[in-house]
């Protein structure tokens, strides 16, 4: 029959007769997950008229696909699809019908892809088997998923099967996808990995307590054979780092990892895990003998025997060598008075909290929310010598002003005595406050810091002096006191009723004595004080911030010494000496004797005498720009003079040695402003605190921080923080996230004292005093502190973290690279289980990398480094030493 038809047609063609219309064929594949259907009908007009509704049932093709082959005699035909009953339809996106020509086509997600071929033959079907261990209260478990590039199942998803005790299981088809996004639920409560969804791959994956383990053995396979015992454990020390190696264990039924146990030293028994047969312990102390042993553990928790025990003695403290740059600075901000008390004999200097006869009241100073608690320069130095800051990876200390503050107290808004414990109520810029210590103490602090490569930044104030107060008025004879003032000045209780009752009634602000005995009219402005110019509000260049006496930094004419300093220096026997110093400086610089220039001289003396490395300028927006620029110019000169005069000390400072200046400009963000053209290398970034807890927005935050100088010819940077003395403490329940965001941020970062150890709010104290409590030395959060140390040391070892370019490598987990010259790192945040971290383009295949968080090593393959992730979900990849 077939041969007869072919010959007949050939005869007609040879004879030149016109043949009848030749039938065309179209094979249509329809993708059912688009509408969530299990069956599909095609309704078409291939014969010239439409099929009866609901059309013709399509045949099974392969998973997710239905197919139908249709003959027709025109160039194309029209078609639509439905769920088999006609109750739900699929028309092309935008409406109308699908136009179907001859050939093999795919209809998927509202569009027809002509001549796309057979989807069931083109690629290998991918599947994923997911084991999930739910909350014990769940009796029903659903998996809601979407193959990569595909659509989500209809909520609540697909019911999971019981696999074995405590576990649910589901094998799902992924089509051509090689991974899927997953959440779990019991119909009402959802587990969506903290809002990020779980990112799973093909093969077998286990999910339990937020931890994802890829290519895992089935948790429901009974494995009763433990791994063999690892052998030939050996260890070598380099400084405080100990590298261990051993021969592998075997287990034919399960994957395995290794448990390294260390004993000895003051830390007791410490354990580490490794996925490979080597581990580097970087957490040991110097000159200490540790004993190490290793065992293997398989996927079902069976342990091998213990290996041989290896004793290893560490050497001297391992010092990470990296060139310091302010663009990668980790600036540790502490309040001197609240950090550490190194000398209790100076806790009540100037008869603070003492009787008129200077007899101490005997009260507990640490219970005064706004009083001096006893912290001092010696206390900071002691912590430097204990390597506290070095262990944190800190490379700069921001100390509060050590110069002399008002001796008395003022009425605090919290109804308590308010002393100048914070360093912002200056009395004399030329002297060290005795509560802080001595000039020798400050020199020792700076020298000790410099010996460790740590810079010292000093808080400075040019905007205002300290408040007038009853005790200082009596001591130096300025203003006028009314009788009975002693009742307040020497009041033992830390409770004040109100300002008028405890302070105001004893001070006569109408007396003509003020202008000639205090800071004088040429130096300051004050409200409602006889003989003084009034403030212009509480903002701007002539406002009195917090009602503090405002220094007239805008004055350009010569002024004499203020009366209060003349009296004070005279009593101390140094009036002539201080006058001679001023005369010499003004003669050498040729500057006018303005209030601002006196302040510039006094502050830059700390640079030239002690080697202070930088200033943090308080209330900078309230000081004339020209004064700020001049402060920086003179500080740079003083810095150069110090470097030249102290070559041995200067040699300890590797990397940048230039003087650095940052400042507080309330509300300033990341953008470039005029401050950077007037002396500032950096300005504090007020925006980061609110962004640090939003891990989903970190890439945008990091990108902005890393490109602050992308479109500017003059370099600049910002100093980001999560907690501060003025803006409050970061959420104490989310500090791990906050510290991760901060210590991995581009640019300079400021770590507020106690954030690394979860220092709590202080009791029932109110306002900013509650944020400025004593350092929690006796109750640190050890886990959080260890987390901060790992991040800080990694940051300090790699200038690329703060000063490098930033590029995102992956979304789940959030993975990014930082590169500066030859320094390259890859960081992942939000990882879990055993994770394959994307490193393509940064570390070549075959490169051995080290996770600085856990110490584990991995070899890069196919653009990824696979590591067992630490409990914080952070991976810090660097090239392994010797690579």
Tab-separated table of C-alpha atoms in Angstrom, residues 27-43 56-69 79-84 88-92 98 100 104-113 117-120 151:
chain	number	residue	atom	x	y	z
A	27	UNK	CA	4.159	17.753	18.441
A	28	UNK	CA	3.320	19.971	21.391
A	29	UNK	CA	4.837	19.492	24.912
A	30	UNK	CA	2.989	21.251	27.734
A	31	UNK	CA	4.613	22.117	31.113
A	32	UNK	CA	2.010	21.313	33.815
A	33	UNK	CA	3.675	22.927	36.910
A	34	UNK	CA	2.963	26.363	35.396
A	35	UNK	CA	-0.664	26.037	36.450
A	36	UNK	CA	-0.179	23.312	39.036
A	37	UNK	CA	-2.127	20.736	36.968
A	38	UNK	CA	-1.656	16.987	37.020
A	39	UNK	CA	-3.409	16.471	33.634
A	40	UNK	CA	-3.839	18.652	30.552
A	41	UNK	CA	-6.071	18.892	27.485
A	42	UNK	CA	-5.305	20.718	24.254
A	43	UNK	CA	-8.245	22.544	22.635
A	56	UNK	CA	-8.308	16.342	23.600
A	57	UNK	CA	-6.460	14.750	26.521
A	58	UNK	CA	-2.681	15.007	26.206
A	59	UNK	CA	-0.426	11.981	26.701
A	60	UNK	CA	2.221	11.544	29.384
A	61	UNK	CA	5.637	12.770	28.275
A	62	UNK	CA	7.920	12.781	31.311
A	63	UNK	CA	7.847	14.381	34.744
A	64	UNK	CA	6.070	17.787	34.527
A	65	UNK	CA	5.370	17.413	30.793
A	66	UNK	CA	2.349	16.287	28.708
A	67	UNK	CA	2.476	15.895	24.903
A	68	UNK	CA	0.242	15.565	21.845
A	69	UNK	CA	1.005	15.075	18.134
A	79	UNK	CA	-4.612	26.181	20.513
A	80	UNK	CA	-5.269	26.700	24.216
A	81	UNK	CA	-4.859	24.345	27.182
A	82	UNK	CA	-6.916	23.396	30.222
A	83	UNK	CA	-6.843	21.130	33.253
A	84	UNK	CA	-8.822	18.323	31.589
A	88	UNK	CA	-9.155	26.194	34.407
A	89	UNK	CA	-7.487	27.451	31.208
A	90	UNK	CA	-4.069	28.546	29.991
A	91	UNK	CA	-3.982	31.219	27.301
A	92	UNK	CA	-0.746	32.981	26.342
A	98	UNK	CA	-1.183	29.969	21.119
A	100	UNK	CA	1.307	26.408	16.631
A	104	UNK	CA	8.301	20.037	17.938
A	105	UNK	CA	7.452	22.792	20.427
A	106	UNK	CA	7.342	23.493	24.153
A	107	UNK	CA	4.613	25.505	25.857
A	108	UNK	CA	5.889	26.673	29.229
A	109	UNK	CA	5.020	29.473	31.651
A	110	UNK	CA	2.626	31.289	29.306
A	111	UNK	CA	4.732	31.181	26.134
A	112	UNK	CA	5.407	28.812	23.251
A	113	UNK	CA	9.007	28.101	22.312
A	117	UNK	CA	12.601	19.965	20.803
A	118	UNK	CA	11.631	17.159	23.148
A	119	UNK	CA	12.222	18.296	26.788
A	120	UNK	CA	12.038	14.687	27.908
A	151	UNK	CA	7.682	28.072	40.184
